[in-house]
CSV table of C-alpha atoms in Angstrom, one decimal:
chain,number,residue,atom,x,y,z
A,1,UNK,CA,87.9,100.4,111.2
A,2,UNK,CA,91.7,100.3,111.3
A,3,UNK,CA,92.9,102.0,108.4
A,4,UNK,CA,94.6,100.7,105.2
A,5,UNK,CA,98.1,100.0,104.6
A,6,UNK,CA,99.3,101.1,101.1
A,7,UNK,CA,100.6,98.2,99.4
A,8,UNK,CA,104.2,99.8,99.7
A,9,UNK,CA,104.2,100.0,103.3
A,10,UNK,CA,107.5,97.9,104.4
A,11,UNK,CA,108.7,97.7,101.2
A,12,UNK,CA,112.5,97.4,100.6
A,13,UNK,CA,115.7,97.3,102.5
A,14,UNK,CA,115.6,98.8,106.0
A,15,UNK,CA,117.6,101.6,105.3
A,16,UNK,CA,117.8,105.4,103.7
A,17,UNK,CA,117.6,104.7,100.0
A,18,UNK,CA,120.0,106.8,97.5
A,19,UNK,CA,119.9,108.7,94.6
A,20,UNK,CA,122.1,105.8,92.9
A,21,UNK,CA,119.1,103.1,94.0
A,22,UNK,CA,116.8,105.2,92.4
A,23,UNK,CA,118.9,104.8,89.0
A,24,UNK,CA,119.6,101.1,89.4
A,25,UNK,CA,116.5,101.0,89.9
A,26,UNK,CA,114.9,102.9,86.9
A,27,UNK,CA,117.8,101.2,84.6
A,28,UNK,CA,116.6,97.6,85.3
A,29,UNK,CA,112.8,98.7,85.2
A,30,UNK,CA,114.0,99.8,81.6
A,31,UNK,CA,115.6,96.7,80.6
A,32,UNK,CA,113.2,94.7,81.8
A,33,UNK,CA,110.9,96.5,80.1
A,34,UNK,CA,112.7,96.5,76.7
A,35,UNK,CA,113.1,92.6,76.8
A,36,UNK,CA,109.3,91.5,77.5
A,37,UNK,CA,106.6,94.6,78.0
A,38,UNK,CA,104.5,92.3,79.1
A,39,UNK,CA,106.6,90.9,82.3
A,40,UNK,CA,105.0,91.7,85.6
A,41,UNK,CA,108.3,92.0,87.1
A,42,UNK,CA,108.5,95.6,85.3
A,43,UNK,CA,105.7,97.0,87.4
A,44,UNK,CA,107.3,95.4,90.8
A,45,UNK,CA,110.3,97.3,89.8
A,46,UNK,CA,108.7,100.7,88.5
A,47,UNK,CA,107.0,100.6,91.7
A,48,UNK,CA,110.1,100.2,93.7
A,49,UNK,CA,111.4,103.3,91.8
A,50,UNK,CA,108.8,105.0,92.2
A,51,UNK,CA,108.5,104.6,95.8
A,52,UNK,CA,112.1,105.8,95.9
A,53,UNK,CA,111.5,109.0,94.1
A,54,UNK,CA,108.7,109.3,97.0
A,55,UNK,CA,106.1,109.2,94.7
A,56,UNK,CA,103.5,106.8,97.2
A,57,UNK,CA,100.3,107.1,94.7
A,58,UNK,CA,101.8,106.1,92.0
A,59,UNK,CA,104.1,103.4,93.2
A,60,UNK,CA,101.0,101.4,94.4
A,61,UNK,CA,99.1,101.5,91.0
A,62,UNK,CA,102.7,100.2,89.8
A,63,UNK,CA,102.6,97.3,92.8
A,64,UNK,CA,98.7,96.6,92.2
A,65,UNK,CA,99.4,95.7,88.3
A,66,UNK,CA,102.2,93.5,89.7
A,67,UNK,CA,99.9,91.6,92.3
A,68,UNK,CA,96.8,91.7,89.2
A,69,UNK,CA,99.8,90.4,86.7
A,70,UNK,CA,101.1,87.7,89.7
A,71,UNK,CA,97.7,86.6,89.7
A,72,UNK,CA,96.8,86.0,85.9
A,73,UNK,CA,100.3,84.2,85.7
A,74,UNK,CA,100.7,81.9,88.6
A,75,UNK,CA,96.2,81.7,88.4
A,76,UNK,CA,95.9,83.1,92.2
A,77,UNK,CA,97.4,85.3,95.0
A,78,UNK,CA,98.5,81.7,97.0
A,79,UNK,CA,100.4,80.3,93.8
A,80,UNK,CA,102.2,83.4,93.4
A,81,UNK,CA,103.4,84.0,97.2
A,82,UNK,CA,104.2,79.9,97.1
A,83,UNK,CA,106.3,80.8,94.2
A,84,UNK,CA,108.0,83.9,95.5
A,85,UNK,CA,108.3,81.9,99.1
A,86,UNK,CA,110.2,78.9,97.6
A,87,UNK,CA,112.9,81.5,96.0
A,88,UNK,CA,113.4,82.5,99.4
A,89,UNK,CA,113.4,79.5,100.8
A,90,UNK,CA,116.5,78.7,98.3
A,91,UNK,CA,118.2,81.8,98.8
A,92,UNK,CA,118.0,81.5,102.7
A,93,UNK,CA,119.4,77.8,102.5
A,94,UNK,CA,122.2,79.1,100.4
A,95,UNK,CA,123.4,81.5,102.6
A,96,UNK,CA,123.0,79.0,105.2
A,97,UNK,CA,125.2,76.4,103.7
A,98,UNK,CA,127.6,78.9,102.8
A,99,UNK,CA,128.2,80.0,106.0
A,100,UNK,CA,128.5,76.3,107.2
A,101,UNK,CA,131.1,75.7,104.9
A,102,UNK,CA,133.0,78.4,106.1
A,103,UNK,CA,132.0,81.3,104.1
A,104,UNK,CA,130.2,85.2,105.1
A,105,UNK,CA,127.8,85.9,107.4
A,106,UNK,CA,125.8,87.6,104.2
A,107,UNK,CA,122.9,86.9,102.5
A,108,UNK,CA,121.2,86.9,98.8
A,109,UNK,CA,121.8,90.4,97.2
A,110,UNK,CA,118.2,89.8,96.2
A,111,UNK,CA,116.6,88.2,99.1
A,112,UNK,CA,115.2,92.1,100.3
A,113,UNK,CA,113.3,92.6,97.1
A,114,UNK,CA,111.8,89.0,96.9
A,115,UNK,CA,110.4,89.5,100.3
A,116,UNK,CA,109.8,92.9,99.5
A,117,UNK,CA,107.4,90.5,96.8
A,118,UNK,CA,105.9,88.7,99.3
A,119,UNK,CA,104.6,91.9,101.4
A,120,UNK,CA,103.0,93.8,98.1
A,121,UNK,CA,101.4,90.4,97.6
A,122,UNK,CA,100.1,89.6,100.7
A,123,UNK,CA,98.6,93.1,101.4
A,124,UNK,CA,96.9,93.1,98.4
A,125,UNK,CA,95.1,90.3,98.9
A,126,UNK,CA,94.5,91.6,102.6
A,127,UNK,CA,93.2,94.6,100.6
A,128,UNK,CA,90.8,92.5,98.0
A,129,UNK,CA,89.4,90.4,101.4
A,130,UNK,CA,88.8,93.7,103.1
A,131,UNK,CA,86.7,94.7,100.2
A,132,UNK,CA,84.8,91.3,99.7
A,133,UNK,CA,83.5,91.1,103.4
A,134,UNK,CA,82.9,95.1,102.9
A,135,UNK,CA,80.0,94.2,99.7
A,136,UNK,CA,76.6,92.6,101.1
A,137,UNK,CA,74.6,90.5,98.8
A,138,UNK,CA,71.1,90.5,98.8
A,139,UNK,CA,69.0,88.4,96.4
């Protein structure tokens, strides 16, 4: 049986994070925090920090109350990775039209960490299926 991905695995920009990620990091997790305690961005983002710090364990119970919190708000995994897709979807077709109207070759400053969404959700559901076809039911 192929082993497990944790759900951070891919997570983030491909390249060697910094100390000063680590802050920005911590800083908006405590903002966020502050305004709502109950927004399930905060966990996506103490995660992220977490995983920075190198801290794998507990940057995936972080990630997991995200994807349980995705899943209460938007009612499944699907609705919350259609959700998280169609702000890429935007962001990609911005960058596109503003390099058709002459502008950078750049994209969203964001776009990295709502992907980075998109994989925590999708291998946690890949997790939960690999669980449910692991339980037999006998009546």
């Amino acid at each position: 049986m192929p082993k497990r991905k944790a759900l951070s695995y891919g997570v983030g920009e491909r390249r060697s994070w910094v100390i000063s990620d680590l802050v920005k990091a911590w800083k908006t997790f405590e903002e966020v925090k502050k305004l709502d305690p109950n927004d399930l961005e905060q966990h996506f983002i103490a995660g992220l920090a977490l995983q920075m710090a190198g801290q794998s364990d507990e940057c995936d119970v972080e990630y997991e109350r995200f994807c349980k919190k995705a899943e209460a708000y938007h009612v499944t995994i699907q609705e919350a990775l259609n959700y998280y897709q169609d702000i890429i979807d935007k962001m990609e077709e911005e960058s596109r039209k503003l390099k058709l109207n002459g502008g950078h070759d750049e994209v969203h400053p964001e776009l990295s960490n709502i992907k980075s969404r998109v994989i925590v959700l999708t291998r946690f559901q890949e997790h939960r299926d690999l669980d449910r076809n692991k339980k037999c039911v006998v009546s």
